[in-house]
PDB file of C-alpha atoms (C1' of nucleotides) in Angstrom:
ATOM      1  CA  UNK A   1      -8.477 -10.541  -5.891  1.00 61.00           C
ATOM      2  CA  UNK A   2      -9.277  -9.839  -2.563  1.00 75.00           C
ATOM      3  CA  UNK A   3      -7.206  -7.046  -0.989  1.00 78.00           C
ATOM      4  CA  UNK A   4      -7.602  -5.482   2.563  1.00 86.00           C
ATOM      5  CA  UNK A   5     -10.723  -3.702   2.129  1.00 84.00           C
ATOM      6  CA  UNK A   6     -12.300  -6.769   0.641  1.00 84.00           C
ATOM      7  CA  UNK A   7     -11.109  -8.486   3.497  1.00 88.00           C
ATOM      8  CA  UNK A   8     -12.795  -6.388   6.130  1.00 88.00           C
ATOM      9  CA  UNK A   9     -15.840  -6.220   3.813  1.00 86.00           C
ATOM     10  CA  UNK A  10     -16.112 -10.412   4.507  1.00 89.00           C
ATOM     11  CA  UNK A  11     -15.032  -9.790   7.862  1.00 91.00           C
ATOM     12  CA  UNK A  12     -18.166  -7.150   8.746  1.00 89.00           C
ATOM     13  CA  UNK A  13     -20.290  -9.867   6.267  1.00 89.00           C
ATOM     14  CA  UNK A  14     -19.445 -12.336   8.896  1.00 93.00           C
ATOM     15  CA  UNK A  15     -19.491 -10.788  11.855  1.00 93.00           C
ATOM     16  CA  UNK A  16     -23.281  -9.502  10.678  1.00 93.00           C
ATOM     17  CA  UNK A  17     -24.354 -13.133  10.115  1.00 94.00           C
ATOM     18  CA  UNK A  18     -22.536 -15.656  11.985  1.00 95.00           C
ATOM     19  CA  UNK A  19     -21.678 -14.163  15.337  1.00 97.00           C
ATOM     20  CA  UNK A  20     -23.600 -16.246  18.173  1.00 98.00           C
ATOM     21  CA  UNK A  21     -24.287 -19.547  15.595  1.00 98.00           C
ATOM     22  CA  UNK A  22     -22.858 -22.948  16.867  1.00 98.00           C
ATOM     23  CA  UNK A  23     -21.435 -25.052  14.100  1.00 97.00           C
ATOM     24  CA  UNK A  24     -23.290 -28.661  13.928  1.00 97.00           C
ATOM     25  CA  UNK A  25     -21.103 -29.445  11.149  1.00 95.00           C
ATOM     26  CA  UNK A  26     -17.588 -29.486   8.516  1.00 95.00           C
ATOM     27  CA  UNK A  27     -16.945 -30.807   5.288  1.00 92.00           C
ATOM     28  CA  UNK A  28     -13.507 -30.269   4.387  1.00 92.00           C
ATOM     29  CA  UNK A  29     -12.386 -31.184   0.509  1.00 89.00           C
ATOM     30  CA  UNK A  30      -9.571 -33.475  -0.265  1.00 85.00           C
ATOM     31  CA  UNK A  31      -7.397 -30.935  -1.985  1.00 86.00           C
ATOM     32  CA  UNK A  32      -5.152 -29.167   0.537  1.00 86.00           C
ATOM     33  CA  UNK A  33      -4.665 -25.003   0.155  1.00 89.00           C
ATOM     34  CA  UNK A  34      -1.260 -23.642   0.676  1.00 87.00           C
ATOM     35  CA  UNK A  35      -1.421 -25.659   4.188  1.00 86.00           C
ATOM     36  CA  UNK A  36      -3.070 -28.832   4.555  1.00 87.00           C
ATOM     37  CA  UNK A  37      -5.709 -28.876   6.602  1.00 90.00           C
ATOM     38  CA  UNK A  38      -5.064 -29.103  10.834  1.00 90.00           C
ATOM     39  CA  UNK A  39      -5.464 -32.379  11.909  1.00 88.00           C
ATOM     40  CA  UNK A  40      -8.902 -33.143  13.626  1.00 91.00           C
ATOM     41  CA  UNK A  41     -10.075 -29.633  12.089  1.00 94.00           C
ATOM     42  CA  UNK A  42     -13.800 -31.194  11.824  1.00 94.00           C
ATOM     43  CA  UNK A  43     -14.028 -32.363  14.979  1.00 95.00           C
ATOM     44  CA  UNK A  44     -11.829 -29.675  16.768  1.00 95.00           C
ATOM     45  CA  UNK A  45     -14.728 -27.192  15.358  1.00 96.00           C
ATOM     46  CA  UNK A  46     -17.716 -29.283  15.497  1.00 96.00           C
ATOM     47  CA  UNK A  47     -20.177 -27.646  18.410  1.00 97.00           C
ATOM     48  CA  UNK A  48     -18.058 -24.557  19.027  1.00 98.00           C
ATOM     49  CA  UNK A  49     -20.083 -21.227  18.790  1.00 98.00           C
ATOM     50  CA  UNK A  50     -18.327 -17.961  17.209  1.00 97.00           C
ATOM     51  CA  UNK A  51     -17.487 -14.999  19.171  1.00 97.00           C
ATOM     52  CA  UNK A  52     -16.191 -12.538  17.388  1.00 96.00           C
ATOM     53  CA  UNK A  53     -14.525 -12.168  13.653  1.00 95.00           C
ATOM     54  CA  UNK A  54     -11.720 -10.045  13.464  1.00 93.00           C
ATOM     55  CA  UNK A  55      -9.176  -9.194  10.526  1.00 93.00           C
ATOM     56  CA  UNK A  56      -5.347  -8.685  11.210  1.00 93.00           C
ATOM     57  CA  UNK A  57      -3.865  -7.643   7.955  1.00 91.00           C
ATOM     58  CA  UNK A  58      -5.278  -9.632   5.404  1.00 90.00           C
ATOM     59  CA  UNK A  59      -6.003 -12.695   7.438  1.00 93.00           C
ATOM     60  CA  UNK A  60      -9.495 -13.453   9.109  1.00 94.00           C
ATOM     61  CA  UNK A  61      -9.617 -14.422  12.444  1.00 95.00           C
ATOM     62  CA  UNK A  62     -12.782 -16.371  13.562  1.00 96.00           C
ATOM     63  CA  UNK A  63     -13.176 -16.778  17.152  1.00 96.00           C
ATOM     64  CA  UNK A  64     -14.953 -19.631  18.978  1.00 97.00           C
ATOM     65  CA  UNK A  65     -15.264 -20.434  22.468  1.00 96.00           C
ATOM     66  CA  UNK A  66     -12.809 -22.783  24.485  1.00 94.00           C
ATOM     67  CA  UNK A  67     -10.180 -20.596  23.420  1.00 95.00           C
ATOM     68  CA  UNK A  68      -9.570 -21.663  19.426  1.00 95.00           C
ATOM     69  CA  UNK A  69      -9.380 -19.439  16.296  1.00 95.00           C
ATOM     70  CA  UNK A  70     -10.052 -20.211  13.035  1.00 95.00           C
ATOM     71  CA  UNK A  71      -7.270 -18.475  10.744  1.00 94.00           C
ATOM     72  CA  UNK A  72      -8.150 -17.995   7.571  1.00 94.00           C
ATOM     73  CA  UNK A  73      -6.322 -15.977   4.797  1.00 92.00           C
ATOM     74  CA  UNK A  74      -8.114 -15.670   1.027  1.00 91.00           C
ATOM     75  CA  UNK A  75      -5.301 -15.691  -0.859  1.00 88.00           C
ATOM     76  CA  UNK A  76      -5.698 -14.619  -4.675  1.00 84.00           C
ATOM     77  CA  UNK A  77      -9.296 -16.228  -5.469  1.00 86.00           C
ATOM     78  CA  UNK A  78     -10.780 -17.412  -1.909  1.00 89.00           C
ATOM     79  CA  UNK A  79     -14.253 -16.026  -1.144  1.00 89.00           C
ATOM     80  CA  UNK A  80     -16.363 -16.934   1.345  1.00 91.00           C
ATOM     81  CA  UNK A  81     -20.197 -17.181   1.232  1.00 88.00           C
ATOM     82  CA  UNK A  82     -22.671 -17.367   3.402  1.00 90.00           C
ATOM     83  CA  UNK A  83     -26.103 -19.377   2.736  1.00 89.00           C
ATOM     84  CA  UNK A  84     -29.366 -19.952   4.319  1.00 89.00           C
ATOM     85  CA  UNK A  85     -30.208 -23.114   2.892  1.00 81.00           C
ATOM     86  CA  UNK A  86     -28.098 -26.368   3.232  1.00 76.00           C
ATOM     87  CA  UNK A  87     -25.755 -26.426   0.152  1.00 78.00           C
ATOM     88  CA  UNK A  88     -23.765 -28.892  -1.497  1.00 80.00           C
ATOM     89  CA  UNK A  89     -20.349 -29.068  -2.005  1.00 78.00           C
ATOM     90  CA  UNK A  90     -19.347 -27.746  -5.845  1.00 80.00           C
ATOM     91  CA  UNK A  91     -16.305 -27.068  -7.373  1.00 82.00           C
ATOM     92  CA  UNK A  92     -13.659 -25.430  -5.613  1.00 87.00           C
ATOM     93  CA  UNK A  93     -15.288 -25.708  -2.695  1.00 91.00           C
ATOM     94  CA  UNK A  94     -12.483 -26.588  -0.246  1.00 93.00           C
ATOM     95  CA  UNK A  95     -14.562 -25.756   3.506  1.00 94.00           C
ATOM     96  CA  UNK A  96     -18.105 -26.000   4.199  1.00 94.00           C
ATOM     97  CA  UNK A  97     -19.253 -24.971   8.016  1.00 95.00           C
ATOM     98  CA  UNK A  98     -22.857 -25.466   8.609  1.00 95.00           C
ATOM     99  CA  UNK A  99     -24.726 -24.329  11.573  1.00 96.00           C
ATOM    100  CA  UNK A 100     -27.265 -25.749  13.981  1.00 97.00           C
ATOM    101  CA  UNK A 101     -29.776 -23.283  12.368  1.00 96.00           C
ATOM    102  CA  UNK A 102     -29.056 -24.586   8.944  1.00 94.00           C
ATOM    103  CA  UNK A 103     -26.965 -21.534   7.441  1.00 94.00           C
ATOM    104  CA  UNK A 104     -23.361 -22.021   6.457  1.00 93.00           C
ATOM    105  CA  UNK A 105     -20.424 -20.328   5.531  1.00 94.00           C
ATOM    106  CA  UNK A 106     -18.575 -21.953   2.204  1.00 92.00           C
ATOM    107  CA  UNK A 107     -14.731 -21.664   1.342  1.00 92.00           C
ATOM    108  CA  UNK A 108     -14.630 -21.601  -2.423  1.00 90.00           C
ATOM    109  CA  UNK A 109     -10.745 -21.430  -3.768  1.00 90.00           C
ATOM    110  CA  UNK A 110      -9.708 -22.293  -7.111  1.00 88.00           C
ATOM    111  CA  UNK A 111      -6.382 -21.563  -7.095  1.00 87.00           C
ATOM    112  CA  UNK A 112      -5.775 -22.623  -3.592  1.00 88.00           C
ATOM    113  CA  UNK A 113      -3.361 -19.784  -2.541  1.00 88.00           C
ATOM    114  CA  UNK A 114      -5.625 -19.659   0.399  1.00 91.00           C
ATOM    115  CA  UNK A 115      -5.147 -20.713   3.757  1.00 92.00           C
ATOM    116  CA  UNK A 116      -7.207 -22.024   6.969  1.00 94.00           C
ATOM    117  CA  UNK A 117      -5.671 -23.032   9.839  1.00 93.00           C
ATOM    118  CA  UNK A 118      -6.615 -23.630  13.545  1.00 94.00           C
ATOM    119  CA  UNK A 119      -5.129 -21.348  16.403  1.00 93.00           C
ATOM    120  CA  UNK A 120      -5.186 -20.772  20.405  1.00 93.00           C
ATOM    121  CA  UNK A 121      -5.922 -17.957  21.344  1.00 94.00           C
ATOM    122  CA  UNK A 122      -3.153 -17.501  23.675  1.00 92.00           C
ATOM    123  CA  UNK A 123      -1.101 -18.554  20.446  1.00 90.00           C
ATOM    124  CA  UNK A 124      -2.294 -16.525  17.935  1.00 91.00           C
ATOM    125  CA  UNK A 125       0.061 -13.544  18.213  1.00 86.00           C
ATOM    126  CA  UNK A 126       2.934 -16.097  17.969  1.00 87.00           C
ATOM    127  CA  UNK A 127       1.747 -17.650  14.835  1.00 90.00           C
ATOM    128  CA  UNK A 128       4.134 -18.139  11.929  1.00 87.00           C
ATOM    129  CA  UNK A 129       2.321 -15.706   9.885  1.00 89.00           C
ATOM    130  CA  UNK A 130       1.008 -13.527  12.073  1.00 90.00           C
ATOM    131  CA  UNK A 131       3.910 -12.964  14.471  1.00 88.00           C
ATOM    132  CA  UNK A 132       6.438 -10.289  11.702  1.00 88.00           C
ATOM    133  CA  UNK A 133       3.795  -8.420  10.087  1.00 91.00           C
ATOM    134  CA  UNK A 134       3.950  -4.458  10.172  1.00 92.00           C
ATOM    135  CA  UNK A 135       1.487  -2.127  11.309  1.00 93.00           C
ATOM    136  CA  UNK A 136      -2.004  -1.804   9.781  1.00 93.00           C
ATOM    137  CA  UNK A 137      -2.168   0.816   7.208  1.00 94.00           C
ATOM    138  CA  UNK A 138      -4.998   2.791   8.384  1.00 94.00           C
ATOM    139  CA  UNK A 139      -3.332   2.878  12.137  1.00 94.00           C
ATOM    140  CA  UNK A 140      -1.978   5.912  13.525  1.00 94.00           C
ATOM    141  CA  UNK A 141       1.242   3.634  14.136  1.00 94.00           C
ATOM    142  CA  UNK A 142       1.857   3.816  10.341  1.00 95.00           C
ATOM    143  CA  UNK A 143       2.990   7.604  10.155  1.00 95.00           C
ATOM    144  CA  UNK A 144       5.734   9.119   7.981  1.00 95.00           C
ATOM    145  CA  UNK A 145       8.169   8.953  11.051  1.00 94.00           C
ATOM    146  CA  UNK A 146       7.585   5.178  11.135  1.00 95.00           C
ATOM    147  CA  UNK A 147       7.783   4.520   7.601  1.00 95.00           C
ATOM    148  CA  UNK A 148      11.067   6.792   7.074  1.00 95.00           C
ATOM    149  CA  UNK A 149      13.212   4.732  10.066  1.00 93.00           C
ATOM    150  CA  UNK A 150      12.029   1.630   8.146  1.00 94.00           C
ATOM    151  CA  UNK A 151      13.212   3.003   4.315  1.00 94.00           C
ATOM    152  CA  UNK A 152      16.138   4.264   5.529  1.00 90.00           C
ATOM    153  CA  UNK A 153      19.119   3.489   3.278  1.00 86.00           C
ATOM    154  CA  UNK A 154      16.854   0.765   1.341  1.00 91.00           C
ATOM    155  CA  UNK A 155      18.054   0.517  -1.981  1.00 89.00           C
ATOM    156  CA  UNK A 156      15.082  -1.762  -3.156  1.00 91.00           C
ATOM    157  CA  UNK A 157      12.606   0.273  -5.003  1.00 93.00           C
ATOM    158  CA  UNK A 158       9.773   1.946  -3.265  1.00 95.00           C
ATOM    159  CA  UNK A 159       6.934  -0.071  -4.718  1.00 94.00           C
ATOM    160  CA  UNK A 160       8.343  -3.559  -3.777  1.00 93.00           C
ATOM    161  CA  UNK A 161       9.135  -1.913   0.310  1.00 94.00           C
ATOM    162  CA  UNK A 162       5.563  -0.908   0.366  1.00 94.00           C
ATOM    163  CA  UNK A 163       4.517  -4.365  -0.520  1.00 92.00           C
ATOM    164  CA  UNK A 164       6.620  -6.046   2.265  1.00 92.00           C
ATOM    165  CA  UNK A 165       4.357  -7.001   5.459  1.00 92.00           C
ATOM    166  CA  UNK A 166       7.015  -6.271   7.555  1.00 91.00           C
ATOM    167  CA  UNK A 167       7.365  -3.028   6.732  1.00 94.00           C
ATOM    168  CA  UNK A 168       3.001  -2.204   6.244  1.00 94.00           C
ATOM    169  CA  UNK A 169       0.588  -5.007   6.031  1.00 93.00           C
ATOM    170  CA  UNK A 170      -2.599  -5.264   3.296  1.00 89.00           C
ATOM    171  CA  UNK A 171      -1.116  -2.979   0.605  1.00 90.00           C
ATOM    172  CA  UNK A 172      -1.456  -5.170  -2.431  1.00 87.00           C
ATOM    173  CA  UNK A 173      -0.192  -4.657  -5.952  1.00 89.00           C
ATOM    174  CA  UNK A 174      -3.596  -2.643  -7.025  1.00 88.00           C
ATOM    175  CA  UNK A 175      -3.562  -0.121  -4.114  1.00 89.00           C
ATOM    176  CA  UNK A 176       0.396   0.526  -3.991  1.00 92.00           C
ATOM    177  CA  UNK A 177       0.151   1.533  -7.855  1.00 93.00           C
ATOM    178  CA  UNK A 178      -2.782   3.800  -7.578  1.00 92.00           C
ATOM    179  CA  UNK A 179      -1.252   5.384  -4.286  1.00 94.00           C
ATOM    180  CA  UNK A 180       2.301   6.024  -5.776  1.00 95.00           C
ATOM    181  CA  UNK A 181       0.238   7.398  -8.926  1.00 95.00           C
ATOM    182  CA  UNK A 182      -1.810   9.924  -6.512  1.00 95.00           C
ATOM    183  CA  UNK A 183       1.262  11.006  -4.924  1.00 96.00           C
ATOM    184  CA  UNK A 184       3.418  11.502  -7.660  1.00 96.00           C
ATOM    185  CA  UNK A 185       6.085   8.899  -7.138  1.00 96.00           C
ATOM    186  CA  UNK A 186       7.941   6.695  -9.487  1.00 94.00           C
ATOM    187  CA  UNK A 187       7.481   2.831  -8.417  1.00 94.00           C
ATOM    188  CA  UNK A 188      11.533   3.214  -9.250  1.00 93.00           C
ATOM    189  CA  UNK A 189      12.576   5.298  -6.873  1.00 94.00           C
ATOM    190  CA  UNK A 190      14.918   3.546  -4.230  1.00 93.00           C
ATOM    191  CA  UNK A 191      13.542   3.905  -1.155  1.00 94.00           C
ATOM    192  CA  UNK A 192      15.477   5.301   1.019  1.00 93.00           C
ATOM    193  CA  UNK A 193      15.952   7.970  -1.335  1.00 94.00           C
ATOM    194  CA  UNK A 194      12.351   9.511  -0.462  1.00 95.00           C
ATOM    195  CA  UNK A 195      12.300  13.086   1.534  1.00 95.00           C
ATOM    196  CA  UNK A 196       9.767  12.750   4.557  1.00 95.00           C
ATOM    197  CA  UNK A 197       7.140  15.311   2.969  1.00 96.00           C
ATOM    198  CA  UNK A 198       7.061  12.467   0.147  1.00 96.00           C
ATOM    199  CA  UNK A 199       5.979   9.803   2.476  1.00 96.00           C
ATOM    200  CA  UNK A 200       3.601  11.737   4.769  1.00 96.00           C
ATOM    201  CA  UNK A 201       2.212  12.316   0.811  1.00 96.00           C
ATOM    202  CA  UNK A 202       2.113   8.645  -0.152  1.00 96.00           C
ATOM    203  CA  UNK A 203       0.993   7.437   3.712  1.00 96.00           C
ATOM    204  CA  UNK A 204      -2.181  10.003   3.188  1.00 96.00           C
ATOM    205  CA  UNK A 205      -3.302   8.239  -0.227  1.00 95.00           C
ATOM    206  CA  UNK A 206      -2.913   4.972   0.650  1.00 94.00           C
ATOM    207  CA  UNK A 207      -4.915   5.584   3.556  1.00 94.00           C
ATOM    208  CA  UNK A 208      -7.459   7.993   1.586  1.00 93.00           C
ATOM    209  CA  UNK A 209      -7.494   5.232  -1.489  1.00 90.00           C
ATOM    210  CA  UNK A 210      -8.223   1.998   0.712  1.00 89.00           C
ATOM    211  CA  UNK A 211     -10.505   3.635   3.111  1.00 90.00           C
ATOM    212  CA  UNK A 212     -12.894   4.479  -0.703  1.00 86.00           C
ATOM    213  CA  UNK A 213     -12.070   0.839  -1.248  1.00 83.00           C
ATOM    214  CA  UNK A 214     -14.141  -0.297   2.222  1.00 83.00           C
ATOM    215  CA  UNK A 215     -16.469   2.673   2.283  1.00 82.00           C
ATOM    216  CA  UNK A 216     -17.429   1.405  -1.329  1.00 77.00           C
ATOM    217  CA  UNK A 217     -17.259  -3.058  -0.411  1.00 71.00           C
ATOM    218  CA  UNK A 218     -19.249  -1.700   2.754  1.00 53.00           C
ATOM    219  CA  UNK A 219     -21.968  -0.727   0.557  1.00 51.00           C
ATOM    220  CA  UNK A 220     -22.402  -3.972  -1.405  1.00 44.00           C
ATOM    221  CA  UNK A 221     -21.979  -6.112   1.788  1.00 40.00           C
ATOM    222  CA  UNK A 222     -24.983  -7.336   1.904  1.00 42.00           C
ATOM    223  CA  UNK A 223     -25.221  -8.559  -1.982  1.00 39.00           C
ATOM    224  CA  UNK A 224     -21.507  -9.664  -1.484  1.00 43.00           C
ATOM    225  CA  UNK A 225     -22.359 -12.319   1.940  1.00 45.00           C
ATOM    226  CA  UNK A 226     -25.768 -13.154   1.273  1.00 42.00           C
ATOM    227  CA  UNK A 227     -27.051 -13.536  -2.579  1.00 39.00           C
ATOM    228  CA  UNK A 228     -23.546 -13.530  -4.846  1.00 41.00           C
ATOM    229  CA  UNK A 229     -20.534 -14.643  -3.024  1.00 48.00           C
ATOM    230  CA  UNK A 230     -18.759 -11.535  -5.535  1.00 47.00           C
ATOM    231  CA  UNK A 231     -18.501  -7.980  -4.744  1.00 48.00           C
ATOM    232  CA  UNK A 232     -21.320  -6.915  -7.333  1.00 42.00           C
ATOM    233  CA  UNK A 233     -21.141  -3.041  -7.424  1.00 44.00           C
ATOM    234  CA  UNK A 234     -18.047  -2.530  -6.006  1.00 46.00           C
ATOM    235  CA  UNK A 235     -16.142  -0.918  -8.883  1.00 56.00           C
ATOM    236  CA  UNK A 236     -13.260   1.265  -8.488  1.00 66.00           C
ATOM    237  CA  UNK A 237     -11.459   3.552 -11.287  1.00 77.00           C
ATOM    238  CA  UNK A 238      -7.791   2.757 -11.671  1.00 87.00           C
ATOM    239  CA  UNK A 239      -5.851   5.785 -12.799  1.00 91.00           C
ATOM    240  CA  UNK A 240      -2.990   3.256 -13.624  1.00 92.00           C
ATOM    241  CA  UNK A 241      -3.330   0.147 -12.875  1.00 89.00           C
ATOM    242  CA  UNK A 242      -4.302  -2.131 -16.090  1.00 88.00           C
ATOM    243  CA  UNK A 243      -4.156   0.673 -18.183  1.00 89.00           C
ATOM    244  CA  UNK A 244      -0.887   0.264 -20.189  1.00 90.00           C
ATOM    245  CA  UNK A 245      -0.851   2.503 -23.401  1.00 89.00           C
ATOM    246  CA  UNK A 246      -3.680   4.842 -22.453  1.00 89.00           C
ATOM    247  CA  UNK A 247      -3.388   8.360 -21.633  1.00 91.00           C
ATOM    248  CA  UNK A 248      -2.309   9.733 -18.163  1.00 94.00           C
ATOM    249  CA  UNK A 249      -5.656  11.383 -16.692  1.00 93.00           C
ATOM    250  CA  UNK A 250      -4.108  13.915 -15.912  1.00 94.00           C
ATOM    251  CA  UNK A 251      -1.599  14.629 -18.434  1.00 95.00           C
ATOM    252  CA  UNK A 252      -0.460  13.543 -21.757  1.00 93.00           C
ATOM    253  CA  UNK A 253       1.811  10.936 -20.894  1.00 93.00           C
ATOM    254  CA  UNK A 254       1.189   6.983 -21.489  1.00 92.00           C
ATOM    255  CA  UNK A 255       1.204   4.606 -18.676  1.00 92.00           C
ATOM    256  CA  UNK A 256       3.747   2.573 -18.849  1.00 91.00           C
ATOM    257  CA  UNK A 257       3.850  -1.286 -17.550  1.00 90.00           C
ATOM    258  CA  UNK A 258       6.926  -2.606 -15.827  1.00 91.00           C
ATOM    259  CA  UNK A 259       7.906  -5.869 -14.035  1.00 89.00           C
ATOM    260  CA  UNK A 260       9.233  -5.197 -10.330  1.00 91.00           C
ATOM    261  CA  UNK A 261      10.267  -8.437  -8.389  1.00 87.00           C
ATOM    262  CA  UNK A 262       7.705 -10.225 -10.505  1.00 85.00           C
ATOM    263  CA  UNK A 263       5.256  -8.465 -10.364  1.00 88.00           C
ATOM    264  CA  UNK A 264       3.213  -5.544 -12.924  1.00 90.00           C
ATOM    265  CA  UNK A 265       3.636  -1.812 -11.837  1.00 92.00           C
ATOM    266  CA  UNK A 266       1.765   1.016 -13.622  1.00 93.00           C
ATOM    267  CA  UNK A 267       3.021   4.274 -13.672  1.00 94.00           C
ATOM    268  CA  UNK A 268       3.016   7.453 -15.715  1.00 94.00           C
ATOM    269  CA  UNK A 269       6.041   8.564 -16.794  1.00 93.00           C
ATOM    270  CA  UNK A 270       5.325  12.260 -17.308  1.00 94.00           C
ATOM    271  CA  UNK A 271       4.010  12.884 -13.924  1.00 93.00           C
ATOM    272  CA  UNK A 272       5.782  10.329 -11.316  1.00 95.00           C
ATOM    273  CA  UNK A 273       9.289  10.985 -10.663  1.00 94.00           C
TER     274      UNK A 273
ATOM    275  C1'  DC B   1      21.918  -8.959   6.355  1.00 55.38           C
ATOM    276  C1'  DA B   2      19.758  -7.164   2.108  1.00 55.38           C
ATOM    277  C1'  DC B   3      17.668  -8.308  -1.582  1.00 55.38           C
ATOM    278  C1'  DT B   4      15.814 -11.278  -5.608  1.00 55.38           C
ATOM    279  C1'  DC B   5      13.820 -15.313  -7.393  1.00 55.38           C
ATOM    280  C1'  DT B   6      10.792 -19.385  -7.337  1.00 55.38           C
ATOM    281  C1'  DC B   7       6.983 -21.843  -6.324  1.00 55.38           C
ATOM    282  C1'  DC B   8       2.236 -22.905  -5.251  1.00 55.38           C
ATOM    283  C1'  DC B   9      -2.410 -23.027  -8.455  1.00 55.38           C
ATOM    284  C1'  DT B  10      -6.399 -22.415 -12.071  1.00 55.38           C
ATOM    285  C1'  DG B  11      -8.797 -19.794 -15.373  1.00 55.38           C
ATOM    286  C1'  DA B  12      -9.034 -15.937 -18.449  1.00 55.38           C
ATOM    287  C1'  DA B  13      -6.941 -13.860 -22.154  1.00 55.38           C
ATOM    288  C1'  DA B  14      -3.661 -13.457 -25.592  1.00 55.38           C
ATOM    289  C1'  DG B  15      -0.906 -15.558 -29.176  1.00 55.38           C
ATOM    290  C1'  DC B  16      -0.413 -18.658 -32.987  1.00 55.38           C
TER     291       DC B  16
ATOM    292  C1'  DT C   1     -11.798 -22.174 -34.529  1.00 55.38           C
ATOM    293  C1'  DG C   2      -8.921 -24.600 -31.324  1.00 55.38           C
ATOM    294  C1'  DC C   3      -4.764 -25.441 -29.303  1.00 55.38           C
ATOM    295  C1'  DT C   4      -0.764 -23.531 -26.615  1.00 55.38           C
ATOM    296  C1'  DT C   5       1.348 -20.022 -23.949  1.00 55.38           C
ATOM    297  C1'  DT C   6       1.277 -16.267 -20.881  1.00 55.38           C
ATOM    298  C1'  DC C   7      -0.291 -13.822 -17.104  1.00 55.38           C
ATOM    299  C1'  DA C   8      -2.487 -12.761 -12.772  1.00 55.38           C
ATOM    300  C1'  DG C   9      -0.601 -12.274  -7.744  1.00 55.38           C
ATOM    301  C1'  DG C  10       0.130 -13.159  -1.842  1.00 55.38           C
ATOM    302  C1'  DG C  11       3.471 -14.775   0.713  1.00 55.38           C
ATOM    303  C1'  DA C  12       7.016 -18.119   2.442  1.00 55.38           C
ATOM    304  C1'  DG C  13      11.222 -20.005   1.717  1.00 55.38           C
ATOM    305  C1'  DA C  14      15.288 -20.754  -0.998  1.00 55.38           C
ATOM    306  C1'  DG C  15      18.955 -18.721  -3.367  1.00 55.38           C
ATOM    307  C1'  DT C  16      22.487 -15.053  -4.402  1.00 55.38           C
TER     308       DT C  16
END
DNA sequence: CACTCTCCCTGAAAGC
DNA sequence: TGCTTTCAGGGAGAGT
């Protein structure tokens, strides 16, 4: 499931390998993702060149010339791959951009929580899902300061706030267990009930934890754009997270699995209060 | 306004 | 073994 630093990991993919190409063609699938596909998107696209990729939270911008962005978000099982020789269309795959040099960059999504959409430039910070989202987590804007005038008399529990784009974007279910784990923090505690020491603590290993994350997709980049289309060697060991029954690595307890807002939080009892 | 729930979707895994 | 059910989760929008 691709969280922020597997974003940026197919964002630096991209920008390594597709920067400067002019797209001679688009095959979209029948199928729509969360959003149909913009009307004229093949032609729209068809003998643009890229600029520049870019990531804002965890969407990928794609910037051509004449002023138009290609918006794409991953969802839970998007990938994108690039290729060097002229593929066909297989299963799942929902967008196929080839180039005037004969590489191409595939959409594959079989769930189709994805999303692609088409975007001016001068309307991109406007866009409906670009235009309420909070601060990046690894900015300086997202200090302890910041995050305590947003918690402030929030009742809702501390892992399902962290999760909110509004209030910090690209902190997915994985990363917000393991980072209230590290800090010592029960996913229960209301929010607004947190001292400011606690969230400069829990601000430091969510940066510290998703920073790994990229150093670590960063490493496999190449594999991941150009051979697999999966992250290969990027493994990470969850203290927590998927590890209901086992022992706490760091004390006796036995992490526990709970449902918040619908979705699975992994904590242990013992040492997160 | 603050918060929770539902829905979108397929495939892997668990349950029977 | 094979069928059925559950679960996974990002994010918008509906519901309370």
């Amino acid at each position: 499931m691709p969280e922020l630093p597997e974003v940026e990991t197919v964002c630096r993919g991209l920008e390594n390998n597709i920067i400067g190409k002019k797209i001679a063609s688009v095959f979209i699938s029948d199928k729509k993702l969360r959003l149909p596909f913009p009307k004229n998107f093949s032609t729209d696209l068809k003998n643009k060149t890229i600029i520049s990729v870019k990531r804002r939270a965890r969407y990928i911008i794609i910037e051509l010339d004449k002023e138009l962005n290609i918006l794409v978000h991953l969802g839970m099982t998007g990938k994108i791959i690039y290729q060097t020789k002229t593929p066909t269309p297989s299963l799942h795959d929902h967008c196929l951009i080839s180039f005037s040099d004969k590489t191409s960059i595939i959409y594959n999504d079989p769930r189709r929580f994805g999303l692609i959409d088409l975007v001016k430039t001068s309307e991109i910070k406007n866009h409906k899902m670009l235009k309420n989202l909070g601060p990046e987590p690894l900015s300086k804007e997202f200090n302890a300061k910041y995050l305590q005038s947003k918690l402030e008399n929030k009742q809702m529990n501390i892992k399902t706030a962290m999760m909110d784009n509004e209030i910090v974007v690209g902190v997915g279910n994985i990363y917000i267990n393991e980072s209230l784990f590290q800090s010592g923090i029960s996913p229960l505690k209301a929010a607004g009930s947190l001292e400011l020491n606690q969230l400069e603590n829990l601000i430091i290993n969510i940066k510290k934890i998703l920073k790994k994350a990229i150093e670590l997709g960063g490493s496999t980049l190449r594999d991941y754009v150009n051979l697999h289309g999966d992250v290969g060697g990027f493994q990470f060991n969850f203290a927590v997270y998927g590890r209901t029954g086992q022992k706490c690595i760091v004390c006796d307890g036995i992490i526990k699995k709970i449902k918040q807002n619908g979705r699975s939080s992994f904590y242990c009892p013992k040492c997160q209060h």
